[in-house]
CSV table of C-alpha atoms in Angstrom, one decimal:
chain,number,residue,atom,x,y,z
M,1,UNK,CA,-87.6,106.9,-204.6
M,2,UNK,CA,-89.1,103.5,-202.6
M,3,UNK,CA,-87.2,102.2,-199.5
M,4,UNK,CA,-87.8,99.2,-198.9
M,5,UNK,CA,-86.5,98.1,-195.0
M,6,UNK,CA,-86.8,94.3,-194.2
M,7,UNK,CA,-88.5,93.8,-190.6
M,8,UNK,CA,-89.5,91.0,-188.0
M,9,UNK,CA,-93.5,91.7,-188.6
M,10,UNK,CA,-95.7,93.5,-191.0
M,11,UNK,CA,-95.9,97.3,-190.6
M,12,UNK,CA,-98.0,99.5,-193.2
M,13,UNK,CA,-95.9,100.6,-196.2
M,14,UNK,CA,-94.9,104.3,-196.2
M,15,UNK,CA,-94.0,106.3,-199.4
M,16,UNK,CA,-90.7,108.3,-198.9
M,17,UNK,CA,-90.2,111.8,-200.2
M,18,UNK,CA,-87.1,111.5,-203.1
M,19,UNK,CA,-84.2,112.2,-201.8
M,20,UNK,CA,-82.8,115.7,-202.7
M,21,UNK,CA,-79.2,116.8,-204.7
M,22,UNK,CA,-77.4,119.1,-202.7
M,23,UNK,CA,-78.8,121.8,-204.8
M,24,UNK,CA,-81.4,120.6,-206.9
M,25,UNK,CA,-85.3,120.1,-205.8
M,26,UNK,CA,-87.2,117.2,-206.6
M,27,UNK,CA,-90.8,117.4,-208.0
M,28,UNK,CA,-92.0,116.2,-204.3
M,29,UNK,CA,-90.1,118.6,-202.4
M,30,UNK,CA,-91.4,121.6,-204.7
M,31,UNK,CA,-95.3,120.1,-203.9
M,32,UNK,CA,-94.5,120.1,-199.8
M,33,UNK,CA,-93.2,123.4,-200.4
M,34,UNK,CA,-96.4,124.4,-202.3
M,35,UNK,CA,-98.4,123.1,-199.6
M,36,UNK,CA,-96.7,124.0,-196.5
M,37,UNK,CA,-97.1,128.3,-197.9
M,38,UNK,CA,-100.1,127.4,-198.7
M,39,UNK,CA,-100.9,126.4,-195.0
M,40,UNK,CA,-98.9,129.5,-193.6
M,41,UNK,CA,-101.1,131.6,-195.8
M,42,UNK,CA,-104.2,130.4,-194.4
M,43,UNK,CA,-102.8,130.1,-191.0
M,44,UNK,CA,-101.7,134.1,-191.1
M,45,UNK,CA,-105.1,134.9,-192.6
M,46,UNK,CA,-107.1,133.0,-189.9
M,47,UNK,CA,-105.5,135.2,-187.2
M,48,UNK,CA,-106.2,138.5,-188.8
M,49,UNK,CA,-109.6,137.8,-190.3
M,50,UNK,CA,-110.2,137.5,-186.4
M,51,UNK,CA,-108.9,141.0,-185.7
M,52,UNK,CA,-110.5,142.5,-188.3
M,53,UNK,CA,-114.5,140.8,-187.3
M,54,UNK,CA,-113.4,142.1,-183.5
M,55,UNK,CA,-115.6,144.6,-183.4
M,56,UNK,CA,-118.7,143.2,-185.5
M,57,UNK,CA,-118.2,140.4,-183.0
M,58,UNK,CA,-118.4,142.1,-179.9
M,59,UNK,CA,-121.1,144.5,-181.2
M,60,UNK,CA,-123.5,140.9,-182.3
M,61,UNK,CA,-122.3,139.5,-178.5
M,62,UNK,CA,-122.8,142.6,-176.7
M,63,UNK,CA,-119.3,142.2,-175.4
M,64,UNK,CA,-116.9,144.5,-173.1
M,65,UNK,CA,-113.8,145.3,-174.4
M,66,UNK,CA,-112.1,142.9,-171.8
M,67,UNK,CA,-114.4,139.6,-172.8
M,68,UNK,CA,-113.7,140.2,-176.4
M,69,UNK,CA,-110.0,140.4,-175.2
M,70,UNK,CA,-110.3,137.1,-173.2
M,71,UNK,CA,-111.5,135.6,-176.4
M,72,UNK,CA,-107.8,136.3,-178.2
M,73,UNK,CA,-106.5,135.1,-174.8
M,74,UNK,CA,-107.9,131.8,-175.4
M,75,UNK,CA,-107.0,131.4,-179.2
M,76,UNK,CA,-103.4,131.7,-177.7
M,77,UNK,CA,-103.8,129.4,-175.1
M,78,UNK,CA,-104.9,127.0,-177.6
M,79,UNK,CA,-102.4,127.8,-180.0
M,80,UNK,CA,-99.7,127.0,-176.7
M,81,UNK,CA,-101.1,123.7,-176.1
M,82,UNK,CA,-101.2,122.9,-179.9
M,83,UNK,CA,-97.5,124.0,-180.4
M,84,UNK,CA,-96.5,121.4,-177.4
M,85,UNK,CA,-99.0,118.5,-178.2
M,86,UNK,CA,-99.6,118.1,-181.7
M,87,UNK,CA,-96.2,117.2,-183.0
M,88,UNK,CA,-96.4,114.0,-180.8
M,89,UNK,CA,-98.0,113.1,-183.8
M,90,UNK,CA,-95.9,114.6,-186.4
M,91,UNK,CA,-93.0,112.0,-184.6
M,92,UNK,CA,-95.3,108.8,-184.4
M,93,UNK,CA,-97.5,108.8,-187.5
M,94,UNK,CA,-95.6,111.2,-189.5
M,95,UNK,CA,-95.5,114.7,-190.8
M,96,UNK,CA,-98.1,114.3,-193.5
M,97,UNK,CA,-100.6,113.0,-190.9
M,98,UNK,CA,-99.1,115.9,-188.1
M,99,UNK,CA,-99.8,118.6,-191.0
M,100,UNK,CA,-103.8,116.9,-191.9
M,101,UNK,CA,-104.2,116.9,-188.3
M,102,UNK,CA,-103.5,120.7,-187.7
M,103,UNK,CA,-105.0,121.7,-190.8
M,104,UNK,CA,-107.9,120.2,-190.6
M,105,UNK,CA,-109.0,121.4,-186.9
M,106,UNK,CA,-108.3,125.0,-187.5
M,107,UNK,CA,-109.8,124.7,-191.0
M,108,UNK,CA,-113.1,122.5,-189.2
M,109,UNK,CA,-113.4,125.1,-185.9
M,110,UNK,CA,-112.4,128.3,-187.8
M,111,UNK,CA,-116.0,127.9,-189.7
M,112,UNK,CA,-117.2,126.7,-186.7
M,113,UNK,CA,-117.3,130.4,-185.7
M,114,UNK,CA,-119.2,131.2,-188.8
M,115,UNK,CA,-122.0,129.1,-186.9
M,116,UNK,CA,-121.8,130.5,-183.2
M,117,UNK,CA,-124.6,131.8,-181.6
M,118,UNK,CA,-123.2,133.0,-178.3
M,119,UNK,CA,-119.6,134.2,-177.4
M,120,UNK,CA,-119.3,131.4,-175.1
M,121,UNK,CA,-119.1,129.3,-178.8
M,122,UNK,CA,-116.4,131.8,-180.2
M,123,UNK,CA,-114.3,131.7,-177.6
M,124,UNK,CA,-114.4,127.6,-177.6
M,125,UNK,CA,-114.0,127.4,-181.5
M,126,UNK,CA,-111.2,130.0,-181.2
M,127,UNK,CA,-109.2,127.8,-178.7
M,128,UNK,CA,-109.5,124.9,-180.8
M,129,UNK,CA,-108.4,126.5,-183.6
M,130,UNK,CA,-105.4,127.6,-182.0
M,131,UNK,CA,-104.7,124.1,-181.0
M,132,UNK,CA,-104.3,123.5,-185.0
M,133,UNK,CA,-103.0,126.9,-186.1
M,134,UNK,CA,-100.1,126.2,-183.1
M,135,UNK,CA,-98.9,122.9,-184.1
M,136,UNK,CA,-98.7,123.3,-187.9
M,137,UNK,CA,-95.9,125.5,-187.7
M,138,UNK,CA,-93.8,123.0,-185.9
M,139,UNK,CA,-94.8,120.0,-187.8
M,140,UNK,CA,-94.7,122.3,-191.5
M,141,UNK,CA,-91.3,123.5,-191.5
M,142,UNK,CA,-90.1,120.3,-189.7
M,143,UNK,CA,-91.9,118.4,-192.9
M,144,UNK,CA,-90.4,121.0,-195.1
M,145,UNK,CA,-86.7,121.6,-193.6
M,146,UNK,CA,-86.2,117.4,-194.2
M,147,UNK,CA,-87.0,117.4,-197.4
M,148,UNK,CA,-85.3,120.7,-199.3
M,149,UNK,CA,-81.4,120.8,-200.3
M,150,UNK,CA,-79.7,121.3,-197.6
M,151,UNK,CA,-77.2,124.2,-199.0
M,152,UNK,CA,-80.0,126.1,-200.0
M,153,UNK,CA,-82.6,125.6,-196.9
M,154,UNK,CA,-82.6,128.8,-195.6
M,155,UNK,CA,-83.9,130.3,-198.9
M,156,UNK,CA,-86.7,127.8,-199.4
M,157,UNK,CA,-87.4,128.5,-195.7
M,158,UNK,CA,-87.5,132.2,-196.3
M,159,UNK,CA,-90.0,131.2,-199.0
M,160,UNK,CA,-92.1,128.9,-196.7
M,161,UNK,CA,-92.4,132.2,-194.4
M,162,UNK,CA,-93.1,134.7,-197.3
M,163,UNK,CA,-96.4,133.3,-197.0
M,164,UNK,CA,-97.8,135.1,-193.6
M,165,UNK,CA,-97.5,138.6,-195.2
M,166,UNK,CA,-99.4,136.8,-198.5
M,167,UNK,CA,-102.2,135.6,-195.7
M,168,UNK,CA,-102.2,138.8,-193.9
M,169,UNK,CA,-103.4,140.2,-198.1
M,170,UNK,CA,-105.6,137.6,-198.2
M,171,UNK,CA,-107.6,138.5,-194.8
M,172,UNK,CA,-107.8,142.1,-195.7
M,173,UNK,CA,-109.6,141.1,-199.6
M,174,UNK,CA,-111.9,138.1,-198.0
M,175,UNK,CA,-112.7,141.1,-195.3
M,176,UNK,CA,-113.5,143.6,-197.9
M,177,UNK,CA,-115.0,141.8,-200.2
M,178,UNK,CA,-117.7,140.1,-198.0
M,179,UNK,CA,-118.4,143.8,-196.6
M,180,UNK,CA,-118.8,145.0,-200.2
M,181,UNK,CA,-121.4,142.2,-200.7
M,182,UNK,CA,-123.4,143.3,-197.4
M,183,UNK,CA,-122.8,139.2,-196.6
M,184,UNK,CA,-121.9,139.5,-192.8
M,185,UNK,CA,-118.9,138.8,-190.5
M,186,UNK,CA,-119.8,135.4,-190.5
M,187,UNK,CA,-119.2,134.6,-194.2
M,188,UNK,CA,-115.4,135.4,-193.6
M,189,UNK,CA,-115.1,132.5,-191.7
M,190,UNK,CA,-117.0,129.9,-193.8
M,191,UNK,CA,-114.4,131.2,-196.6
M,192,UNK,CA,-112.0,130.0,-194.0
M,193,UNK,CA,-112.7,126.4,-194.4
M,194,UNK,CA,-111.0,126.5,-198.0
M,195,UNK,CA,-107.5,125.5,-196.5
M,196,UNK,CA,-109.0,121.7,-195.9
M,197,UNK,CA,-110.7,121.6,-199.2
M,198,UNK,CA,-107.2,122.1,-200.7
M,199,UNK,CA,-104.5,120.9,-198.4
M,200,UNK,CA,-105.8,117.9,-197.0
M,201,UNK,CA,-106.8,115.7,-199.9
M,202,UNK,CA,-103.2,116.9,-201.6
M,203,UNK,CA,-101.2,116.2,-198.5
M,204,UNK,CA,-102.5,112.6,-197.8
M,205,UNK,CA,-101.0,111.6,-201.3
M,206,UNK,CA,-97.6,113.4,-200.5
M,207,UNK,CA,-94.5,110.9,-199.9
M,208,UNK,CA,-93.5,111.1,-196.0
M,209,UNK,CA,-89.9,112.5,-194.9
M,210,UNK,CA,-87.6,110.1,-195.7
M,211,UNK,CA,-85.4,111.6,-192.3
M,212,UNK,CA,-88.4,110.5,-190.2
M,213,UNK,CA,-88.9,107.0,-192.1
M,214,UNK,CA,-85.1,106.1,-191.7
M,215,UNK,CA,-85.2,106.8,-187.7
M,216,UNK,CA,-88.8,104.9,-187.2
M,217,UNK,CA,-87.4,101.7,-189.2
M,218,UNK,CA,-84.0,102.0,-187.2
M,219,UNK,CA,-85.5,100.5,-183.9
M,220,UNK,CA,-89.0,99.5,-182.6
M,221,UNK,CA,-87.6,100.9,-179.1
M,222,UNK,CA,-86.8,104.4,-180.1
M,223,UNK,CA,-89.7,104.2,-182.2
M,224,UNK,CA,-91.8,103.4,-179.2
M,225,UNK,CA,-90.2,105.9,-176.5
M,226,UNK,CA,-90.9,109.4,-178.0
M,227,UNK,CA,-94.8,108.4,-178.4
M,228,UNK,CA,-94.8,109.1,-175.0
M,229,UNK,CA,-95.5,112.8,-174.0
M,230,UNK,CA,-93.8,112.4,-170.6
M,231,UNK,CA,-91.0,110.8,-172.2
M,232,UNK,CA,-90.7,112.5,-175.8
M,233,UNK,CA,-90.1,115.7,-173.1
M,234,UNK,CA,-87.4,113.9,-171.2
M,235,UNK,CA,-85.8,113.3,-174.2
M,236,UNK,CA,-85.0,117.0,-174.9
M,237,UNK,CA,-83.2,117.2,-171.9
M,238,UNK,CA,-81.2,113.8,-171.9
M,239,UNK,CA,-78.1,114.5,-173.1
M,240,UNK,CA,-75.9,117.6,-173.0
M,241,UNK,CA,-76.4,118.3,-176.6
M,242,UNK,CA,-80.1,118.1,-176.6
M,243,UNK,CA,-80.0,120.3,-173.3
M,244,UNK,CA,-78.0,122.8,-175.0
M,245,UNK,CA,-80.4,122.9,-178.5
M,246,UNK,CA,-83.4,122.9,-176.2
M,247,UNK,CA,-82.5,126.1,-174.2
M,248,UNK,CA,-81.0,127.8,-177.0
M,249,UNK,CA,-84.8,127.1,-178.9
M,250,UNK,CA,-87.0,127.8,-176.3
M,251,UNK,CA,-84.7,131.1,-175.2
M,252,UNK,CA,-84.5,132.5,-178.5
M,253,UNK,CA,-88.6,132.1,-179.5
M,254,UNK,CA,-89.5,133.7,-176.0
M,255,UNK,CA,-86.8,136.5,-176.2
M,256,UNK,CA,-88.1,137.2,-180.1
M,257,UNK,CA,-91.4,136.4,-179.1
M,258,UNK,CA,-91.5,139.4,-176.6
M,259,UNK,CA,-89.3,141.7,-179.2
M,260,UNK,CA,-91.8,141.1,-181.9
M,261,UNK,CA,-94.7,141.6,-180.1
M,262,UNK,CA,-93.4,144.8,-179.0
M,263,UNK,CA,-92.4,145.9,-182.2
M,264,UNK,CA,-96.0,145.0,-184.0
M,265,UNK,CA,-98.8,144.8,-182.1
M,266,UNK,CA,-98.4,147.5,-180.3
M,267,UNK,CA,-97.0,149.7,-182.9
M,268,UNK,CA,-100.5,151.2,-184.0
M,269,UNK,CA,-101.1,151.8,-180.5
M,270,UNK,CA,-97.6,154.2,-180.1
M,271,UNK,CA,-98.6,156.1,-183.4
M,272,UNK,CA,-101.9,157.2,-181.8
M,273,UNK,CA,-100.3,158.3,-178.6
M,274,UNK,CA,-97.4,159.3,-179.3
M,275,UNK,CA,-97.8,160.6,-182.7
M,276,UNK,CA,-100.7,161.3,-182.9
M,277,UNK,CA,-101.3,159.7,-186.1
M,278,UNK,CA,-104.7,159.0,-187.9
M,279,UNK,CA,-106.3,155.8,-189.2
M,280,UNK,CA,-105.0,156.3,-192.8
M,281,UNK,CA,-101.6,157.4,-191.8
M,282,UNK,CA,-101.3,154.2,-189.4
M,283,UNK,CA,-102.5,152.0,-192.8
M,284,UNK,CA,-99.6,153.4,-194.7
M,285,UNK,CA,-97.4,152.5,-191.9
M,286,UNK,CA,-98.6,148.6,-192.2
M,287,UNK,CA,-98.5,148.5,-195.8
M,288,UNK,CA,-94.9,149.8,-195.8
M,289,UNK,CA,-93.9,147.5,-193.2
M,290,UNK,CA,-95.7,144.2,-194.6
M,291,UNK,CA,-95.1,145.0,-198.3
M,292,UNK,CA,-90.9,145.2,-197.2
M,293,UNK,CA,-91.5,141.6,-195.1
M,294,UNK,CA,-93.0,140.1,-198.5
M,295,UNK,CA,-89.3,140.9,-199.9
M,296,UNK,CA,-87.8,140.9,-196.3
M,297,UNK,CA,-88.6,137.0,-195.5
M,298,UNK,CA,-86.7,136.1,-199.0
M,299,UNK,CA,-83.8,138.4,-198.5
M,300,UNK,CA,-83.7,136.4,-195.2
M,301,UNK,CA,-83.6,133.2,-196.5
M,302,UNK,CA,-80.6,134.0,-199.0
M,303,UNK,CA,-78.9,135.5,-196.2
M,304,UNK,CA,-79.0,133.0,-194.2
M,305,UNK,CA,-77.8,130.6,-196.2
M,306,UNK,CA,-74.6,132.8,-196.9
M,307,UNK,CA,-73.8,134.1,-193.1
M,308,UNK,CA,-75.1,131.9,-190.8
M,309,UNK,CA,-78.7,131.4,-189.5
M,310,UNK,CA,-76.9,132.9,-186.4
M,311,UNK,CA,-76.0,136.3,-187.7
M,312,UNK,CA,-79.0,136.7,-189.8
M,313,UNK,CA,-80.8,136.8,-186.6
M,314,UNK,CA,-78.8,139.1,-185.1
M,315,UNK,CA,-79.1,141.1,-188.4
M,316,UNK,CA,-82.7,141.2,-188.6
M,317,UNK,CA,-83.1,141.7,-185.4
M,318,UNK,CA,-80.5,144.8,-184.8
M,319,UNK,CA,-82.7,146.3,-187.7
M,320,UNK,CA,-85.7,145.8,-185.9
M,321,UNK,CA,-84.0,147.8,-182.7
M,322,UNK,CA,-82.6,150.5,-184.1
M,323,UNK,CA,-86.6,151.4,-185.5
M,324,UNK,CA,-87.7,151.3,-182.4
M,325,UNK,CA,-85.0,153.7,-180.9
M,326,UNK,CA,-85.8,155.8,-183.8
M,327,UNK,CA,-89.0,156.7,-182.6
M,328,UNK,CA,-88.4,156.4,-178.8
M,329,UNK,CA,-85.9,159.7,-180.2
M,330,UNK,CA,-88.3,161.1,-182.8
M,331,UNK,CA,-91.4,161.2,-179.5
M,332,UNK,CA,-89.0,163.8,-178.1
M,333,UNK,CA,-89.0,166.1,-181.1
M,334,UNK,CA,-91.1,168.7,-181.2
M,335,UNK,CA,-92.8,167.9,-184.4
M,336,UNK,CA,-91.9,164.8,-185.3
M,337,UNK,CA,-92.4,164.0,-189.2
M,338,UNK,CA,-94.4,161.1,-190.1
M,339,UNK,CA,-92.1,161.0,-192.7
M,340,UNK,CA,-89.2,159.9,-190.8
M,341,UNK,CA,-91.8,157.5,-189.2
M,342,UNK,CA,-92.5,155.9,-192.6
M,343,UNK,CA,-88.8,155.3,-193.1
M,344,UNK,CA,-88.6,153.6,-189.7
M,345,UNK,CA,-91.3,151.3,-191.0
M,346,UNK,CA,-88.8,150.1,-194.1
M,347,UNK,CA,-86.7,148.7,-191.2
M,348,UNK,CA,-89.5,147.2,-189.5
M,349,UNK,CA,-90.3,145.4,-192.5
M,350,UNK,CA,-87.1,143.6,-192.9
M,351,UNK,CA,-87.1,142.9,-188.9
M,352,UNK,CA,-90.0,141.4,-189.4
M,353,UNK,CA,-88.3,138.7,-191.5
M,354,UNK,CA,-86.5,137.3,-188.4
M,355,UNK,CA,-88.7,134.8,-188.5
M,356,UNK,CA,-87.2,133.5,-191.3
M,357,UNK,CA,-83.9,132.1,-189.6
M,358,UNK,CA,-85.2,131.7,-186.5
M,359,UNK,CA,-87.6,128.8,-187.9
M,360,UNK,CA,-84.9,127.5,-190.2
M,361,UNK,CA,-82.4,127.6,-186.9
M,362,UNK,CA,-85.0,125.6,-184.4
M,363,UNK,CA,-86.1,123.3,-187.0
M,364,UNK,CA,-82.2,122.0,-188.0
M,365,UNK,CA,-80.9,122.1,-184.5
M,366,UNK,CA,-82.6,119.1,-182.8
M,367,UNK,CA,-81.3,115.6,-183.9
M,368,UNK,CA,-84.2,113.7,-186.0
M,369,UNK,CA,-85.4,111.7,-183.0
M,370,UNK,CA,-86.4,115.2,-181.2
M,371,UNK,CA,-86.4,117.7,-184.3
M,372,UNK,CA,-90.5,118.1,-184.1
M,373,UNK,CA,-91.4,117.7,-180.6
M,374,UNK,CA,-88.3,120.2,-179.5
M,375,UNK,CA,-89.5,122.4,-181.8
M,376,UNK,CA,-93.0,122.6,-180.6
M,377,UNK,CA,-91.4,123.0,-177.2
M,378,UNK,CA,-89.5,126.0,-178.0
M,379,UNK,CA,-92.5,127.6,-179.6
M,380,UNK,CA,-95.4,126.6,-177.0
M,381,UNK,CA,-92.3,128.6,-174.6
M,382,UNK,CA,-92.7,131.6,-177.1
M,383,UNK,CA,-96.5,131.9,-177.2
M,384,UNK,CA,-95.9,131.7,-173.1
M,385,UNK,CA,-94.2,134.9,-173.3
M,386,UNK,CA,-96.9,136.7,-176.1
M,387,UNK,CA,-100.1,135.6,-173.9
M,388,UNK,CA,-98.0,137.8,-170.6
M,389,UNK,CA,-96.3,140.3,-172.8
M,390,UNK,CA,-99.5,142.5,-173.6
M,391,UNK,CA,-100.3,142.7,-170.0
M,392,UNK,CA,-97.0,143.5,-169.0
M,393,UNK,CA,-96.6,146.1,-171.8
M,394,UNK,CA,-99.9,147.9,-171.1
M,395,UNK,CA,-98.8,148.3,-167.4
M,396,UNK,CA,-95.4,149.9,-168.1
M,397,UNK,CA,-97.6,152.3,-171.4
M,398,UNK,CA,-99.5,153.3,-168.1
M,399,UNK,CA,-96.6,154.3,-166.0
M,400,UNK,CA,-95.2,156.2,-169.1
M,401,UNK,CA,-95.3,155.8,-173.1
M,402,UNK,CA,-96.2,153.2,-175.3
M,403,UNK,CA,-93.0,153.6,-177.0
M,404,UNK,CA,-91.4,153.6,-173.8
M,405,UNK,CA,-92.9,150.1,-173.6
M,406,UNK,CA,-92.2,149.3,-177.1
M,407,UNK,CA,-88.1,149.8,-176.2
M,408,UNK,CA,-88.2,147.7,-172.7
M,409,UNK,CA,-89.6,144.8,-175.2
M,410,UNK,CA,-86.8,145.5,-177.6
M,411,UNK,CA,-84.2,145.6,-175.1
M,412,UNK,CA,-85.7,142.1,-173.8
M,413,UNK,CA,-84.9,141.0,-177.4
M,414,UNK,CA,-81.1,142.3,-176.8
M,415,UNK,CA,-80.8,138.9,-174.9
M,416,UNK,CA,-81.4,136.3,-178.2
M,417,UNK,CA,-77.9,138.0,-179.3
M,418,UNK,CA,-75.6,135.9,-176.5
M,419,UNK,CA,-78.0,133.2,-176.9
M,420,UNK,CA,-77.9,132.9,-181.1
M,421,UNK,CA,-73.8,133.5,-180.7
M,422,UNK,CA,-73.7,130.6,-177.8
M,423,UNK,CA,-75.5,128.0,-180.0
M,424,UNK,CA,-74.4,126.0,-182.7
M,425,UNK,CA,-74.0,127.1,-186.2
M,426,UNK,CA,-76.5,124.7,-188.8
M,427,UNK,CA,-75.9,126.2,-192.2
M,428,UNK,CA,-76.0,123.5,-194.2
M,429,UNK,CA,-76.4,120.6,-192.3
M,430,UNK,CA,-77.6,117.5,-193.4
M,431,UNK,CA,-80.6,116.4,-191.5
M,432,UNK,CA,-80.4,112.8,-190.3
């Protein structure tokens, strides 16, 4: 549907997204939806095709374990800044242009790496494409969470995040298949640029959010304020509400932030030294645990729309803790079976799906005027916490286990619970 607004001078037309039923979706919303996996797809397989050209990398560079490191240190960085930055754009031009903007620079600098010559050039291209990769999840399920049924969000949400395990498949056949065809680490990354090929030719003919049409047309002075990075911040803080929905964000992405890097990244790291577990029995281990978050991020999203985004946090979450106590107990066996291992993985799987209503939560609980900039906030303050939280957990793996450090991160998660129960329940809400 058109929306036509009269107004004192000219401003350039802007096609609206149809408005949806309470339960139905409407031909645009199922394209955004399209799109928007599509993005999280490419933006989960950017980040592992990185991890898995590591080492061909640093062996090309001649690089020390800690440069190669500083180089993932960077694409974080980036992908802080990003999270903060690039939704000012998703507020003033739109989300269409916020989701070309971000797609395009991590499609552009991802196969920018393909064309490095020197490490110096990685690292650079990786930053940049952090800045992308970190503001398109903001401006995506901001675009997305406007535009779907409102009774029924959560699930299309859960669908919207169903696509990182889909990305992390991808990586591992782009990987495989260039090393089958003797083609080089570098051709992974020109296969990389595909994502703006696709997305940003559809995207530019996509009708914007009619929520973020409505609030531009309602006045040229709010319109003009959040533009403003000094003053689009102030803005999360101005009243008592948007206090309240900013620290509940930003606290919940650092506290599950923490907890999930705990519970994933370092995982291979425990099975090695803890378990003693070889390279195919730690592959197993990651199939289990992303084939169950495939089905885990959908479960999610019905869940959530049937309990609460609330207690499907705590749900997925209490899952996720309980694994990792599992194997804090099973290190003190004296032969602990891998078996019992694999079956802690299940449960890792579906805590991995946390994700799901911690997106859908952060992207309804900001009023329209704030929803993508607080958003952004509250993730930039989670990837805060995952650039310190390696450091800190290698120093305490030192001192003792790394599943000793894998439980201090869960118990860190232990504080989203108070914080999820203290905010304010947005199952169903209408976004306005």
């Amino acid at each position: 549907m058109t929306v036509a607004c009269d107004q004192e001078r000219p401003k350039p037309k802007v096609r609206l997204a149809a408005v949806t039923s309470e339960d139905r979706m409407t031909r645009d919303s199922w394209l955004i939806l399209i799109v928007v996996c599509i993005a999280w797809i490419f933006d989960a397989a950017d980040g592992t095709i990185f991890s898995l050209t590591m080492p061909l990398i640093r062996e090309e560079f001649h690089l020390s374990q800690s440069a190669i490191g500083l180089i993932g240190t960077m694409f974080l960085a980036g992908a802080t800044l990003g999270s903060f930055t690039l939704p000012i754009i998703g507020e003033k031009y739109g989300r269409r242009w916020g989701m070309i903007t971000c797609v395009g620079m991590y499609s552009v600098f991802t196969g920018a790496i393909g064309l490095a010559g020197s490490a110096m050039t990685v690292g650079i291209a990786r930053f940049l494409t952090g800045i992308g990769t970190g503001g398109e999840w903001p401006i995506g399920a901001t675009y997305l969470a406007e535009v779907v049924p409102p009774k029924k969000r959560g699930f299309w949400m859960g669908i919207m995040q169903s696509g990182y395990p889909l990305g992390y498949f991808l990586a591992s056949v782009i990987f495989a298949t260039v090393a089958a065809l003797g083609l080089g680490w570098r051709a992974c990354y020109f296969a990389l640029v595909l994502p703006a090929l696709i997305i940003i030719p559809v995207v530019s003919r996509f009708k914007e959010s009619q929520t973020w049409v409505d609030r531009k047309n309602a006045s040229d002075a709010d319109a003009t304020k959040v533009w403003r990075t000094r003053e689009g911040l102030s803005a999360l803080f101005a009243t008592p509400e948007d206090r309240k929905a900013t620290i509940v964000a930003s606290v919940l992405h650092i506290t599950l932030g923490v907890y999930g890097w705990g519970a994933t990244i370092w995982l291979p790291s425990a099975l090695v030294s803890d378990f003693g577990a070889t390279s195919g029995q730690i592959g197993s281990v990651f199939i289990i645990i992303y084939a169950v978050a495939t089905v885990g991020y959908l479960l999610s999203g019905w869940l959530q729309d049937r309990i609460g985004r609330r207690w499907c946090i705590i749900v997925c979450l209490m899952l996720g803790m309980t694994a990792v106590v599992g194997l804090n107990v099973l290190r003190w066996m004296d032969a602990p079976s891998m078996m019992a291992v694999f079956g802690l993985a299940i449960l890792l799987g579906f805590a991995q799906s946390t994700n799901t209503p911690l997106i859908t939560y952060t992207s309804e609980i900001f009023s329209s005027k704030n929803r993508s900039m607080g958003l952004g906030f509250s993730v930039a303050s989670g990837k805060v916490a995952a650039i310190l939280c390696p450091t800190v957990m290698g120093v305490i793996a030192d001192y003792s286990s790394v599943s000793t450090a894998l439980f201090y991160s869960t118990l860190f998660g232990w504080l989203a619970i108070p914080v999820a129960l203290w905010g304010k329940e947005t199952a169903g809400k209408t976004l306005a």
